[in-house]
Amino acid sequence: MVRYISSRNVNDAVSSHEAVIRGLAKDGGLYTPEKLDFQIDPKDLIGLSYKDTAAVILSALMDDYSREEILSCTAGAYDEKFDVTEIVPVTKTERGWLMELWHGPTSAFKDIALTILPRLLTAAYQKENRDDKVAILTATSGDTGKAALSGFADVDHTAITVFYPEIGVSAIQKRQMATSKGNNVEVIAVRGNFDDCQRMVKEAVSDPEVLAACQGVTISSANSINAGRLIPQVVYYYSSYVKLVENGTIQCGDEVNFVVPTGNFGDILAGYIAKQIGLPVKRLICASNTNNVLTDFINTGVYSLDRKFHTTMSPSMDILISSNLERLLFMVSGNNDTLVAGMMKDLKEKGCYKVPDNMMQKIRETFTGYWTSEEECAAVIKDMFEKENILIDTHTAVGQAAMYKYQDETKDTAPCIVLSTASAYKFGHDVLKCITGKDIADDFEAMDTLEQVTGKPVPRQLKELRDLPVRFTRVIDIEEGMHAIAARMQEIANG
Ligand SMILES: *Cc1c(COP(=O)(O)O)cnc(C)c1O
């Protein structure tokens, strides 16, 4: 069985379904596969649907779930909720490929994992014959929130609360969350940034006031700190590789590069896991916006928060504390929990940590980092549309720009697959401005104009937002966080 162990205490070892229920380990560590000593050959996945590919990979990485449980989860997740039967299509661009991850119910890549996470959680509860409630606490930089609200709406035994930065998400993202349906959902804006929201959610699991209010309620998370979020993301690295084999671009065994617009490091870490279990990945290119803490880290081996926080037009990547990097450090250190716990303590107390050279060497064998300014990002969006008639969002543009830099610098000719992480219409105001120079204040008007200009259809669920009633308007200060969470736990406990 693949055991999941805390990155801060290897003696805290659980099965994958327990890791899904718990979210974060008690010591604040992240549950990470103890060892990956098996291989999945992409050759065996040729011709399979997305759903069946997912079943093979999840069965291997979450092998305490039965075959039937996994099949029921994948069948329930990857269906007509997605507007293409392929689920994750791959399209050719001039210099590479785009992996389109935004065809799900909320038009961002988070849907791929958050359509299945509630099912994995429900199955885990049934396995344990539990009937207590799970409170899902989620911090979002914009996209996780809506995808989690949509995935967990009215799911038995669960209640979900989402915290998002009041300033820093796009107007459409805010509207998506504020109009969420379901009797078990709550959305709260925080006067702070994403890092503040994430810290609140992480601290809640050990906060005395919160714990006292949690009688009969287990706190879990829908963030990529939850292994049940991370593992389903491994699937599309495989499925897109297999598509390139199927269309004759590569032969099985050839190496490819993946370019990943990165914030919390969850998406790219899933690519690293894919590589560990046998996908021929040459390099993982970590693309950042002006919040380039990861680029600096990969280049210097020092992770430092001593920098300005920027609000950019790719808000889902406006993050300084990339949580999942902790899992990578744990893996490349050979599961050295003491070392990792020490670094995380340094980060909390001193605002920085330094990674030993031998570990950095290992990281650099696979990872390269590039960052992109707002101007470069805007130029890429305009160019892609004008020269290739392809409409990309602001996050995908950061990835696309990183691919150009990588190819120009290294002359590497291996195929590059850029992860296209959101629909352009989630960030329509900025995308329209990049393409036409027009600055339209009303976001729905900008959406319509962008549709007219490009001829690319707006996803139905985004168009509909205009007419949905706003249900959530609450805003709190960071200091109120624990109190607000405790009150919510009390409410959930009381049914
Ligand atoms: C969440 C998100 C990212 C960053 O993914 P991480 O797993 O946090 O690194 C990039 N682009 C979009 C559109 C996102 O929603």
CSV table of C-alpha atoms and ligand atoms in Angstrom, one decimal, residues 102 107-110 140-144 173 194 198 224 229-230 233 236 260-270 286-287 294 314-319 322-324 393-396 419-423 426-427, ligand 1:
chain,number,residue,atom,x,y,z
A,102,TRP,CA,-10.5,24.7,-18.3
A,107,SER,CA,-13.6,27.2,-16.2
A,108,ALA,CA,-10.3,26.6,-14.4
A,109,PHE,CA,-8.0,23.7,-13.9
A,110,LYS,CA,-9.0,23.3,-10.3
A,140,THR,CA,-8.4,30.6,-2.5
A,141,SER,CA,-6.5,33.0,-4.7
A,142,GLY,CA,-9.6,32.9,-6.9
A,143,ASP,CA,-10.2,29.6,-8.7
A,144,THR,CA,-10.0,26.9,-6.0
A,173,GLN,CA,-14.1,35.1,-9.8
A,194,PHE,CA,-4.0,34.8,-0.3
A,198,GLN,CA,-3.9,30.2,3.7
A,224,SER,CA,-3.8,21.4,-2.7
A,229,ARG,CA,-6.4,17.3,-4.6
A,230,LEU,CA,-2.9,16.6,-5.6
A,233,GLN,CA,-3.7,16.2,-11.0
A,236,TYR,CA,-3.5,14.9,-17.1
A,260,VAL,CA,3.3,25.1,-15.5
A,261,PRO,CA,1.9,28.5,-14.5
A,262,THR,CA,2.6,28.2,-10.8
A,263,GLY,CA,1.3,29.6,-7.5
A,264,ASN,CA,1.0,27.2,-4.7
A,265,PHE,CA,3.2,24.6,-6.5
A,266,GLY,CA,0.5,21.9,-6.4
A,267,ASP,CA,0.0,21.6,-10.2
A,268,ILE,CA,3.7,21.3,-11.0
A,269,LEU,CA,4.3,18.9,-8.1
A,270,ALA,CA,1.8,16.6,-9.6
A,286,CYS,CA,8.0,26.6,-13.3
A,287,ALA,CA,6.4,29.8,-14.7
A,294,LEU,CA,10.0,30.5,-6.9
A,314,SER,CA,-2.9,36.6,-13.0
A,315,PRO,CA,-4.3,36.7,-9.5
A,316,SER,CA,-4.4,32.9,-9.0
A,317,MET,CA,-0.6,33.0,-9.0
A,318,ASP,CA,-0.3,36.0,-6.6
A,319,ILE,CA,1.2,33.8,-3.8
A,322,SER,CA,4.0,28.1,-2.1
A,323,SER,CA,2.9,25.3,0.2
A,324,ASN,CA,3.5,22.3,-1.9
A,393,ASP,CA,-6.0,33.7,-20.3
A,394,THR,CA,-3.5,35.7,-18.2
A,395,HIS,CA,-2.1,32.7,-16.4
A,396,THR,CA,-1.6,30.6,-19.5
A,419,LEU,CA,-0.7,23.9,-19.0
A,420,SER,CA,-3.5,26.2,-20.0
A,421,THR,CA,-5.1,26.7,-16.6
A,422,ALA,CA,-8.2,28.9,-17.1
A,423,SER,CA,-10.6,30.2,-19.6
A,426,LYS,CA,-12.6,34.5,-16.2
A,427,PHE,CA,-10.2,37.4,-16.7
B,1,LIG,C1,-4.4,27.8,-9.1
B,1,LIG,C2,-4.0,28.3,-10.4
B,1,LIG,C3,-2.7,28.3,-10.8
B,1,LIG,C4,-1.6,27.9,-9.9
B,1,LIG,O1,-1.6,26.5,-9.6
B,1,LIG,P1,-0.9,26.0,-8.3
B,1,LIG,O2,-1.2,24.5,-8.2
B,1,LIG,O3,-1.4,26.8,-7.2
B,1,LIG,O4,0.6,26.2,-8.5
B,1,LIG,C5,-2.4,28.8,-12.1
B,1,LIG,N1,-3.4,29.2,-12.9
B,1,LIG,C6,-4.7,29.3,-12.6
B,1,LIG,C7,-5.7,29.8,-13.5
B,1,LIG,C8,-5.1,28.8,-11.3
B,1,LIG,O5,-6.3,28.8,-10.9
